[in-house]
C-alpha positions as a Markdown table, in Angstrom:
| # | Residue | x | y | z |
|---|---|---|---|---|
| 1 | Met | 0.0 | 0.0 | 0.0 |
| 2 | Ser | 1.4 | 3.4 | -1.0 |
| 3 | Ala | 2.4 | 6.2 | 1.4 |
| 4 | Val | -0.5 | 8.3 | 0.1 |
| 5 | Thr | -3.2 | 5.9 | 1.5 |
| 6 | Arg | -1.1 | 4.9 | 4.5 |
| 7 | Pro | 1.2 | 7.8 | 5.5 |
| 8 | Arg | 4.3 | 6.9 | 7.3 |
| 9 | Gly | 6.3 | 9.0 | 9.8 |
| 10 | Pro | 7.0 | 9.5 | 13.4 |
| 11 | Leu | 3.5 | 10.8 | 14.1 |
| 12 | Pro | 0.3 | 8.9 | 14.1 |
| 13 | Pro | -1.5 | 8.5 | 10.7 |
| 14 | Arg | -4.5 | 10.5 | 11.9 |
| 15 | Val | -2.3 | 13.6 | 12.2 |
| 16 | Tyr | -1.3 | 13.3 | 8.6 |
| 17 | Trp | -4.9 | 12.9 | 7.4 |
| 18 | Val | -6.0 | 16.0 | 9.3 |
| 19 | Arg | -3.2 | 18.0 | 7.6 |
| 20 | Arg | -4.2 | 16.8 | 4.2 |
| 21 | Leu | -7.9 | 17.7 | 4.8 |
| 22 | Phe | -6.9 | 21.2 | 6.0 |
| 23 | Val | -4.8 | 21.8 | 2.9 |
| 24 | Leu | -7.6 | 20.6 | 0.7 |
| 25 | Leu | -10.1 | 22.8 | 2.5 |
| 26 | Val | -7.8 | 25.9 | 2.0 |
| 27 | Leu | -7.5 | 25.1 | -1.8 |
| 28 | Leu | -11.3 | 24.9 | -2.0 |
| 29 | Val | -11.7 | 28.2 | -0.2 |
| 30 | Leu | -9.2 | 29.9 | -2.6 |
| 31 | Leu | -10.9 | 28.5 | -5.6 |
| 32 | Ala | -14.3 | 29.8 | -4.4 |
| 33 | Leu | -12.8 | 33.2 | -3.8 |
| 34 | Val | -11.3 | 33.3 | -7.3 |
| 35 | Trp | -14.6 | 32.2 | -8.8 |
| 36 | Gly | -16.6 | 34.8 | -6.9 |
| 37 | Val | -14.2 | 37.7 | -7.8 |
| 38 | Ala | -14.3 | 36.7 | -11.5 |
| 39 | Arg | -18.1 | 36.6 | -11.4 |
| 40 | Leu | -18.3 | 39.9 | -9.7 |
| 41 | Val | -16.0 | 41.6 | -12.2 |
| 42 | Gly | -17.9 | 40.1 | -15.1 |
| 43 | Gly | -21.3 | 41.1 | -13.7 |
| 44 | Gly | -20.1 | 44.7 | -13.1 |
| 45 | Asp | -19.1 | 45.0 | -16.8 |
| 46 | Glu | -22.5 | 43.8 | -17.9 |
| 47 | Gly | -24.2 | 46.2 | -15.5 |
| 48 | Gly | -22.1 | 49.1 | -16.7 |
| 49 | Thr | -22.8 | 48.2 | -20.3 |
| 50 | Thr | -26.6 | 48.1 | -19.5 |
| 51 | Arg | -26.5 | 51.3 | -17.6 |
| 52 | Gly | -24.5 | 53.0 | -20.4 |
| 53 | Ala | -27.0 | 51.9 | -23.1 |
| 54 | Ala | -29.9 | 53.1 | -20.9 |
| 55 | Ser | -28.2 | 56.5 | -20.4 |
| 56 | Gln | -27.6 | 56.7 | -24.2 |
| 57 | Val | -31.3 | 56.0 | -24.9 |
| 58 | Ala | -32.4 | 58.5 | -22.3 |
| 59 | Ala | -30.1 | 61.2 | -23.7 |
| 60 | Glu | -31.4 | 60.5 | -27.3 |
| 61 | Arg | -35.0 | 60.9 | -26.0 |
| 62 | Glu | -34.2 | 64.1 | -24.1 |
| 63 | Ala | -32.1 | 65.6 | -26.9 |
| 64 | Pro | -33.6 | 68.9 | -28.3 |
| 65 | Glu | -35.0 | 69.0 | -31.7 |
| 66 | Ser | -33.0 | 70.4 | -34.6 |
| 67 | Pro | -33.3 | 74.1 | -35.3 |
| 68 | Glu | -35.3 | 73.3 | -38.4 |
| 69 | Ala | -38.0 | 71.7 | -36.3 |
| 70 | Thr | -38.1 | 74.4 | -33.6 |
| 71 | Pro | -41.1 | 76.8 | -33.8 |
| 72 | Thr | -40.3 | 80.4 | -34.5 |
| 73 | Pro | -40.6 | 82.7 | -31.4 |
| 74 | Asp | -43.2 | 85.4 | -31.4 |
| 75 | Gly | -40.5 | 88.1 | -31.4 |
| 76 | Asp | -39.1 | 86.9 | -34.7 |
| 77 | Asp | -42.4 | 86.3 | -36.4 |
| 78 | Arg | -42.2 | 89.4 | -38.5 |
| 79 | Glu | -38.7 | 88.5 | -39.8 |
| 80 | Ala | -39.7 | 84.9 | -40.4 |
| 81 | Arg | -42.7 | 86.0 | -42.5 |
| 82 | Arg | -40.5 | 88.3 | -44.6 |
| 83 | Glu | -38.0 | 85.6 | -45.2 |
| 84 | Arg | -40.7 | 83.2 | -46.3 |
| 85 | Arg | -42.1 | 85.9 | -48.6 |
| 86 | Glu | -38.7 | 86.5 | -50.1 |
| 87 | Glu | -38.2 | 82.8 | -50.7 |
| 88 | Arg | -41.5 | 82.7 | -52.5 |
| 89 | Arg | -40.5 | 85.6 | -54.7 |
| 90 | Lys | -37.1 | 84.0 | -55.4 |
| 91 | Glu | -38.8 | 80.8 | -56.4 |
| 92 | Arg | -41.1 | 82.7 | -58.8 |
| 93 | Arg | -38.2 | 84.5 | -60.4 |
| 94 | Glu | -36.4 | 81.2 | -60.9 |
| 95 | Lys | -39.4 | 79.5 | -62.5 |
| 96 | Lys | -40.4 | 82.4 | -64.8 |
| 97 | Asp | -38.3 | 81.0 | -67.7 |
| 98 | Ala | -40.1 | 77.6 | -67.4 |
| 99 | Leu | -43.6 | 79.1 | -67.0 |
| 100 | Ala | -46.0 | 79.8 | -69.8 |
| 101 | Lys | -45.8 | 83.1 | -71.5 |
| 102 | Pro | -49.0 | 85.4 | -71.4 |
| 103 | Ser | -51.2 | 84.8 | -74.4 |
| 104 | Gly | -53.1 | 88.1 | -73.9 |
| 105 | Pro | -55.4 | 89.9 | -71.5 |
| 106 | Cys | -57.1 | 87.9 | -68.8 |
| 107 | Leu | -60.9 | 87.6 | -68.5 |
| 108 | Asp | -62.0 | 89.2 | -65.3 |
| 109 | Ser | -64.1 | 86.1 | -64.5 |
| 110 | Asp | -61.0 | 83.9 | -64.8 |
| 111 | Val | -59.0 | 85.8 | -62.2 |
| 112 | Val | -59.0 | 84.6 | -58.5 |
| 113 | Val | -57.9 | 87.0 | -55.8 |
| 114 | Thr | -56.8 | 85.5 | -52.5 |
| 115 | Pro | -56.0 | 87.9 | -49.6 |
| 116 | Asp | -53.1 | 87.1 | -47.3 |
| 117 | Val | -52.5 | 89.1 | -44.2 |
| 118 | Val | -48.8 | 88.3 | -43.8 |
| 119 | Glu | -48.2 | 90.6 | -40.9 |
| 120 | Pro | -51.4 | 91.0 | -38.8 |
| 121 | Tyr | -50.0 | 93.6 | -36.4 |
| 122 | Val | -52.1 | 96.4 | -34.9 |
| 123 | Gly | -51.0 | 99.7 | -36.4 |
| 124 | Arg | -48.8 | 98.3 | -39.1 |
| 125 | Pro | -50.4 | 95.3 | -40.9 |
| 126 | Glu | -49.3 | 94.1 | -44.3 |
| 127 | Val | -51.7 | 92.6 | -46.8 |
| 128 | Val | -50.8 | 90.8 | -50.0 |
| 129 | Leu | -53.2 | 89.8 | -52.7 |
| 130 | Gln | -52.3 | 86.6 | -54.6 |
| 131 | Leu | -53.7 | 86.5 | -58.1 |
| 132 | Thr | -54.2 | 83.2 | -60.1 |
| 133 | Thr | -56.2 | 82.1 | -63.0 |
| 134 | Val | -58.7 | 79.2 | -63.3 |
| 135 | Glu | -58.5 | 78.4 | -67.0 |
| 136 | Ser | -55.8 | 80.4 | -68.7 |
| 137 | Glu | -52.2 | 79.2 | -68.4 |
| 138 | Ala | -50.9 | 82.8 | -68.4 |
| 139 | Cys | -52.4 | 86.2 | -69.2 |
| 140 | Thr | -52.0 | 89.9 | -68.3 |
| 141 | Trp | -54.3 | 91.7 | -66.1 |
| 142 | Asp | -54.6 | 95.3 | -64.9 |
| 143 | Val | -54.8 | 95.8 | -61.1 |
| 144 | Thr | -56.7 | 99.0 | -60.3 |
| 145 | Pro | -59.0 | 100.2 | -57.5 |
| 146 | Asp | -61.9 | 99.4 | -59.9 |
| 147 | Ser | -60.8 | 95.8 | -60.7 |
| 148 | Val | -60.0 | 94.5 | -57.2 |
| 149 | Phe | -62.0 | 94.9 | -54.1 |
| 150 | Leu | -60.9 | 94.1 | -50.6 |
| 151 | Val | -62.9 | 94.2 | -47.3 |
| 152 | Ile | -61.8 | 93.6 | -43.7 |
| 153 | Ser | -64.7 | 92.7 | -41.4 |
| 154 | Asp | -65.5 | 91.2 | -38.1 |
| 155 | Glu | -68.5 | 89.3 | -36.8 |
| 156 | Lys | -70.6 | 92.5 | -36.8 |
| 157 | Gly | -69.8 | 93.6 | -40.4 |
| 158 | Pro | -67.3 | 95.4 | -42.6 |
| 159 | Leu | -64.6 | 97.6 | -40.8 |
| 160 | Trp | -62.4 | 98.6 | -43.8 |
| 161 | Ser | -63.1 | 98.6 | -47.5 |
| 162 | Ser | -60.9 | 99.4 | -50.5 |
| 163 | Gln | -64.0 | 101.2 | -52.0 |
| 164 | Asp | -63.7 | 103.7 | -49.1 |
| 165 | Cys | -59.9 | 103.9 | -49.6 |
| 166 | Pro | -59.2 | 103.2 | -53.3 |
| 167 | Ser | -55.6 | 104.6 | -53.0 |
| 168 | Ala | -54.7 | 101.4 | -51.0 |
| 169 | Ile | -55.0 | 99.4 | -54.3 |
| 170 | Pro | -52.0 | 100.0 | -56.6 |
| 171 | Thr | -52.4 | 100.4 | -60.3 |
| 172 | Glu | -50.1 | 98.1 | -62.2 |
| 173 | Glu | -50.2 | 95.4 | -64.9 |
| 174 | Val | -49.3 | 91.9 | -63.7 |
| 175 | Val | -48.9 | 88.5 | -65.3 |
| 176 | Val | -51.4 | 86.1 | -63.8 |
| 177 | Arg | -50.7 | 82.4 | -64.1 |
| 178 | Arg | -52.6 | 79.3 | -63.1 |
| 179 | Glu | -49.5 | 77.5 | -61.6 |
| 180 | Leu | -47.8 | 80.4 | -59.8 |
| 181 | Ala | -49.6 | 83.3 | -58.0 |
| 182 | Ala | -48.7 | 86.9 | -58.7 |
| 183 | Glu | -48.5 | 89.1 | -55.5 |
| 184 | Val | -49.7 | 92.6 | -55.1 |
| 185 | Glu | -49.1 | 94.5 | -51.9 |
| 186 | Ile | -52.0 | 96.5 | -50.4 |
| 187 | Ala | -51.4 | 99.8 | -48.4 |
| 188 | Trp | -53.8 | 99.3 | -45.4 |
| 189 | Asn | -53.0 | 101.4 | -42.4 |
| 190 | Gly | -54.7 | 99.1 | -39.9 |
| 191 | Lys | -57.6 | 101.5 | -39.2 |
| 192 | Gln | -61.3 | 101.3 | -39.9 |
| 193 | Ser | -62.5 | 103.2 | -42.9 |
| 194 | Asp | -65.2 | 105.7 | -43.6 |
| 195 | Arg | -66.5 | 107.2 | -46.8 |
| 196 | Asp | -63.8 | 109.9 | -46.8 |
| 197 | Cys | -61.0 | 107.4 | -45.8 |
| 198 | Ser | -60.1 | 109.8 | -43.0 |
| 199 | Glu | -57.6 | 109.4 | -40.2 |
| 200 | Ala | -60.3 | 110.0 | -37.6 |
| 201 | Thr | -61.4 | 106.4 | -37.4 |
| 202 | Asp | -60.5 | 103.9 | -34.8 |
| 203 | Trp | -57.9 | 101.2 | -35.1 |
| 204 | Val | -58.6 | 97.5 | -35.8 |
| 205 | Trp | -57.7 | 96.1 | -32.4 |
| 206 | Pro | -56.5 | 92.5 | -31.6 |
| 207 | Gly | -59.1 | 89.9 | -32.4 |
| 208 | Gln | -60.4 | 87.6 | -35.1 |
| 209 | Tyr | -61.2 | 89.0 | -38.5 |
| 210 | Val | -62.0 | 88.1 | -42.1 |
| 211 | Ala | -60.3 | 89.4 | -45.2 |
| 212 | Thr | -62.5 | 89.1 | -48.3 |
| 213 | Ala | -61.1 | 89.8 | -51.8 |
| 214 | Val | -62.7 | 89.5 | -55.3 |
| 215 | Ala | -61.9 | 90.5 | -58.8 |
| 216 | Arg | -64.3 | 92.5 | -60.8 |
| 217 | Gly | -66.5 | 90.1 | -62.8 |
| 218 | Ala | -65.7 | 87.1 | -60.6 |
| 219 | Val | -68.5 | 85.0 | -59.3 |
| 220 | Thr | -67.3 | 84.0 | -55.8 |
| 221 | Pro | -65.1 | 86.1 | -53.5 |
| 222 | Val | -62.4 | 84.5 | -51.4 |
| 223 | Glu | -62.5 | 84.8 | -47.6 |
| 224 | Val | -59.5 | 84.2 | -45.3 |
| 225 | Glu | -59.7 | 84.4 | -41.5 |
| 226 | Phe | -56.8 | 85.9 | -39.6 |
| 227 | Glu | -56.0 | 87.1 | -36.1 |
| 228 | Met | -54.8 | 90.7 | -35.5 |
| 229 | Thr | -52.2 | 90.8 | -32.7 |
| 230 | Arg | -49.9 | 93.3 | -31.1 |
| 231 | Lys | -46.3 | 93.4 | -32.2 |
| 232 | Val | -43.9 | 92.7 | -29.3 |
| 233 | Val | -41.0 | 95.1 | -29.5 |
| 234 | Glu | -38.0 | 94.2 | -27.4 |
| 235 | Glu | -36.5 | 97.3 | -25.6 |
| 236 | Lys | -32.7 | 97.6 | -26.1 |
| 237 | Pro | -30.6 | 98.9 | -23.3 |
| 238 | Asp | -29.4 | 102.5 | -23.6 |
| 239 | Pro | -25.6 | 102.7 | -23.7 |
| 240 | Glu | -25.7 | 106.1 | -22.0 |
| 241 | Asp | -27.4 | 104.5 | -19.0 |
| 242 | Asp | -24.6 | 101.9 | -18.7 |
| 243 | Leu | -22.0 | 104.7 | -18.9 |
| 244 | Glu | -23.8 | 106.6 | -16.1 |
| 245 | Ser | -23.9 | 103.5 | -13.9 |
| 246 | Glu | -20.2 | 102.9 | -14.4 |
| 247 | Ser | -19.3 | 106.5 | -13.6 |
| 248 | Glu | -21.4 | 106.4 | -10.4 |
| 249 | Gly | -19.6 | 103.3 | -9.4 |
| 250 | Glu | -16.2 | 104.8 | -10.0 |
| 251 | Ser | -17.1 | 108.0 | -8.1 |
| 252 | Glu | -17.8 | 106.0 | -4.9 |
| 253 | Gly | -14.3 | 104.7 | -4.8 |
| 254 | Pro | -13.1 | 101.4 | -3.4 |
| 255 | Arg | -14.8 | 100.2 | -0.3 |
| 256 | Thr | -12.8 | 99.6 | 2.9 |
| 257 | Gln | -12.8 | 96.5 | 4.9 |
| 258 | Asp | -14.8 | 98.2 | 7.7 |
| 259 | Gln | -17.4 | 99.3 | 5.2 |
| 260 | Arg | -17.8 | 95.9 | 3.7 |
| 261 | Gly | -18.1 | 94.5 | 7.3 |
| 262 | Arg | -20.9 | 97.0 | 8.1 |
| 263 | Asp | -22.7 | 96.0 | 4.9 |
| 264 | Arg | -22.7 | 92.4 | 6.0 |
């Protein structure tokens, strides 16, 4: 029988067996510790990866929209409308070469006039009439106070009419097309009108209104609802006020430590 199964030595065999069991137990404990540490490290990496992915998803959800999708603030509404109008005019200029050439004068009944209050601000509104045709591809048409009629009204009735203020309608010849509208600006001062188109009338105050336009000889007028609002004007600081504040601060001189202590 080998020395492993029957240990030999000066001590009793039981002592050697106890030593071997103790060494085996220590090895098992060390293996368990190594396995636990390895599992803990591996689980931490998975948890970190999971938390990192979750943080990335949350950040993507909370990320602000691009500037193209952000609504325009009220303070920049006037400038935004002007930019859109300039873009439309630029597009029309670029498409003129490809558009149909006018074949002659338009029939009054073929012209459709659509009002557009592009800047509905009290005291300084801006109204544009968009002219298109129903049948003709392109034709010329004379815009005059006698060929175009525009009325601004509320729920109680008309407030302003181009028949009271004919000078608000310009006199010009335009090319009216079916595919691309021609625009004519109207000089409305934002007030109500009387028979003399005087300046003694009241303003058209904030509220809901309807702009109605029609060409002479047309069958159906075009009505467009709009809301009159007040223009928000941001006050800019006066540089002179800043200079006065700085000069007052310099005249006081540096404060001593006792003065700063009394202030506290």
